[in-house]
Amino acid sequence: MPSASATAEKAECRPERLSNRRKLAERTEASVQVSEFNVSCKGAGEKLVLSELLRPIRPKSTLSSVKKELTRVKQKKAVELPLSKEEAKRVVREAAYVRTSKDVGKWQQVVLQNRRAEQLVFPLKQEIATVVPLEQVASAWKARTPLEQEIFGLLHKTQQPITDPLLTPEETASLQAMSLEEARQRRAELQKARVVQSYYEAKARREKKIKSKKYHRVLKKSKRRKALKEFELLHKSDPEAALARLEELEQLRMQERMSLKHQNKGKWARSRAIMAKYDLEARKAMQEQLAKNKELMQKVRVELPEEEPGDVPEEDLTSVTVPTIPAGASGANPWMLGKPSGPAEEPEVQEGLGDVAVPGAAESKEEMEEEEEEVSEEEALLQDFAQKRHARQQRAGGPEGQGADEMEAVSELRGDSPIHAVCAEEPASLGTEQPPQAQEEILLSEQLGRARTMEDGEALASEERVEEQEKPAAARAEERVRQQEEGRAGDRRAKKPPAKKKIISLQAVLAGKCQEVQCPSLPVVVEEEEGGVDQRGVITEAFAGDDVVADFRREKRKAEQAGKPQPVNLVLPGWGEWGGTGLKPSAKKIKRFLLKPPPAPPRKDQHLPHVIVSEQRNIHAAAHQVSELPFPFERHQQFEQSIRTPVGPTWNTQRAFQKLTAPRVVTRAERPLEPQQVPVGDEQLS
Amino acid sequence: WVSNVCVTLTAVPRNYDPALHPFEVPREYTRALNATKLERVFAKPFLSSLDGHRDGVNCMAKHPKSLSTVLSGACDGEVKIWNLTKRQCIHTIQAHEGFVRGMCARFCGTSFFTVGDDKTVKQWKMESPEYGEEEEPIHTILGKTVYTGIDHHWKEAVFATCGHQVDIWDEQRTSPMCSLTWGFDSISSVKFNPIETYLLGSCASDRNIVLYDMRKSTPLKKVILNMRTNTLCWNPMEAFIFTAANEDYNLYTFDMRFLESPVTVHMDHVSAVLDVDYSPTGKEFVSASFDKSVRIFPVDKGHSREVYHTKRMQHVITVKWTSDSKYILCGSDEMNIRLWKANASEKLGVLAPREKAAMNYNQKLKEKFQYHPQIRRIAQHRHLPKSIFCQIKEQRIMREARRRKELNRRKHSKPGSMPFVSERKKHIVAVVK
């Protein structure tokens, strides 16, 4: 009967406290086990169960219910005594503590992670700052002081809004004037305009760069033809406009005449005049020049002049013989413009300038204008483009299906056609000549510095050219290097040769040092070049006094001597023989008591002639060294490793440097830093 | 806008071949040495002194939303609100008769609470009263006993006061929601845990620290130390860590789950530690002491990294680390509040990126070479007033004598009869469940 035995056990297990209090029943029989009900059983291990007592000989159903009840009674425990107040509280506390420390323990991982983190950036949770509208802030506020009330009274009088939108009707109207869509449209338009402009600029640049003479010739011809055609058309359609155009052309021509170009007064022309006696070509060129002059001076209807082959050599010659101001360079280096370089040159210069200015006007003028507009006002740009678009649309609608580019070209032509008509050749020649001029630009710019003594300069230039031609290129390069070195040394005299060699840098010219430097006489340079400064010679000369090598040898010998083990002298004079002044210990004794040490191991610098290896510990360095292994390190190799890896930007790339030097804690605080936040889900749990 | 630097800075390719840049360790060592020296040269932590109180400053409170506002209460019952940027007092209130024992700001920053010797708890508006309005507290609660400290819940409208027992109040009611007691003694300070906000810690004058749980309204555990704890402060980043400022010159950092022994014992002060406050980064804390100095301790180090003192500063009663972790405020007996930099040699104001990079590099170098004797010597050098210096020396001698005595005793007694007790366990008397 398992159930019965279980109940009996339970009865035994009951706290003794209870049984102590209850009066124990008296025992009448001697027995090993005593039942609560004073009934003993016979068997040693057997236990008597209540139900067995009730069991009749034959089981009856009526008694089974009583039996059940009895077992139930048996199972019921007596109510335990309540704990004392102290103990109860303690139990509660303990339970609460266990629970709370478990709750808090969930932060363990986060805390460890933060402690180990390479970098902590505070605030840990980045917040997006929200701006509270002014109306909300100000809504709760009321005017109290007399001053405030007065001010508010004034505001009321002038119908200034105090609360919600804080805008006057005018302001709202102005705000509404441009809706979002409109603004977007505008912006898109602007963008498009800018893009178109950039395309156009790129195209113009590209075209400008084309070196082919043939292309330019063809282009020019086509332009001319177009202009003529247009003029004829104009003549037919609108004679008055055509007349006006003519007037304009006339005006331009007059200007040209007044400028006295092609008058055979330039330097080049004069030189040609001298040469004309001997040189057929020169004569031809002069004649052409005269013809042109005549043509220009004629007061006739404008005719487009034929192309001149003579123009090209002219440009060439100017660049060779007149080293002052290059025709094309005037635009490139502005400081060349400012300096007048002698009265004799003036017409030539003007011509040069004119050469540049006139063709430049063709494209650059308009471009510049456009740029200016763009920079200054987008409005204007928009208008401009709107006009163009308008025109294009009209054009597209018309019978002539010309492209936009052509249109632009025409408009250009219309703007500057007289100039084109007068000297249509110049741009072409200029375009072709630009590369050589650009090459010579540096050489020429150097000349400007000493333009004060023109004759000198010219003479020198011619001599130099000859000289330069004679020298091989390699030798020149060598010279350049040496001169640079000398220049660095700061030798005043050494500065002159580079000035003459024309490899002077742009900055040197800017600095204006060349003006101070007078033209050196040629022989000096030659001497220096031929002499060839020997670096080694210079050094030996400079350190003639001290022989470093010998010094070093001596030092090493001394170190070697010092490193040798010294013999120990244990000789005691007068010991075993006579001693006193004037008496020496015997040779035998010395031999016996002078202890020779074993020879030292071979020196490490034995085979290194230029090195002294000292194996002595440097006491002074020891003061700066770490004597014992610091705490977090476990082996000295770790520590050495940590010291050996450099962190500076000298040894690391920028990226690595930034990573290596990242601070452990970064605080970006515009507002108070808050303590660690409980995640939302956790908050609900707890 | 045009840059002041006309020269455009172009990237210069650089060869990082180590053969071209020899002697990296000596060079970096020199740089580290220079950086350390410069750090010491520029270490000028004192910024300004806020004067205006007419009695010793007894307590301070940070504004939870504004970095520039700080509140202070004095021993004559006066409360002042300061603007740190202007270094001016914005507003003064005569809050109590007698000491202002404790004060705390509400988490939203609109009002603050003070408790005083006149057995009252008062709630005040943070803003100064409007024109024509009288300076009056929003609420006043009259208590039966003196309240010695107050702290506000970090998220809810609940605050806790301490005196004879710890009371937890709802802001709307005039009687406490619950009173927590464990033995009878005057409790000097009570603090809410900033992370697990239902947790409270308090310290009483019978040398114990008691933790409470607000949810169950029951105390949790009590730890009894050798001497009385004056204040405690929870770590704002680590929920289970708090630091107690003790009368025995030390601070003890506890893990609330293992109260048997503190995690770290911080010793450097030479007199009772009166107040402690954590940096909002949770990496360091600052302590104010009766020995007229303020010290900054790293949380995991046993000794301070910095000591601040001035000739005129007397016993420092209260200290706060501002919520941007840049400054330290300390209120002392001689009626002044002092503003210090938390990092003594830090350059204030906006830094250029290159400046910042250089600073980081220097910091790294200092860290790297911190074990080298010369660098350590310079980095650790601090000036101390003679009184503190002598006291430190004296205490060192005392400690050494004690150690020697123990050693001798151990030598002459039966082996094993005198067990070694670690420094951490030495100061704990008992843990009561």
Short mmCIF file of C-alpha atoms in Angstrom, two decimals, chain A residues 168 226 253 267 271 276 302 419 494 623 648 683:
data_model
loop_
_atom_site.label_atom_id
_atom_site.label_comp_id
_atom_site.label_asym_id
_atom_site.label_seq_id
_atom_site.Cartn_x
_atom_site.Cartn_y
_atom_site.Cartn_z
CA THR A 168 1.96 90.13 -42.35
CA LYS A 226 27.44 83.24 -95.49
CA ARG A 253 36.96 100.86 -91.84
CA LYS A 267 60.28 97.87 -87.27
CA SER A 271 64.05 96.11 -91.76
CA ALA A 276 64.64 94.73 -99.99
CA VAL A 302 34.36 97.01 -98.52
CA ILE A 419 36.26 93.18 -88.39
CA ALA A 494 75.80 82.31 -60.12
CA ALA A 623 67.55 56.56 -17.02
CA GLY A 648 52.84 58.98 -36.21
CA GLU A 683 11.20 48.59 -20.14
#
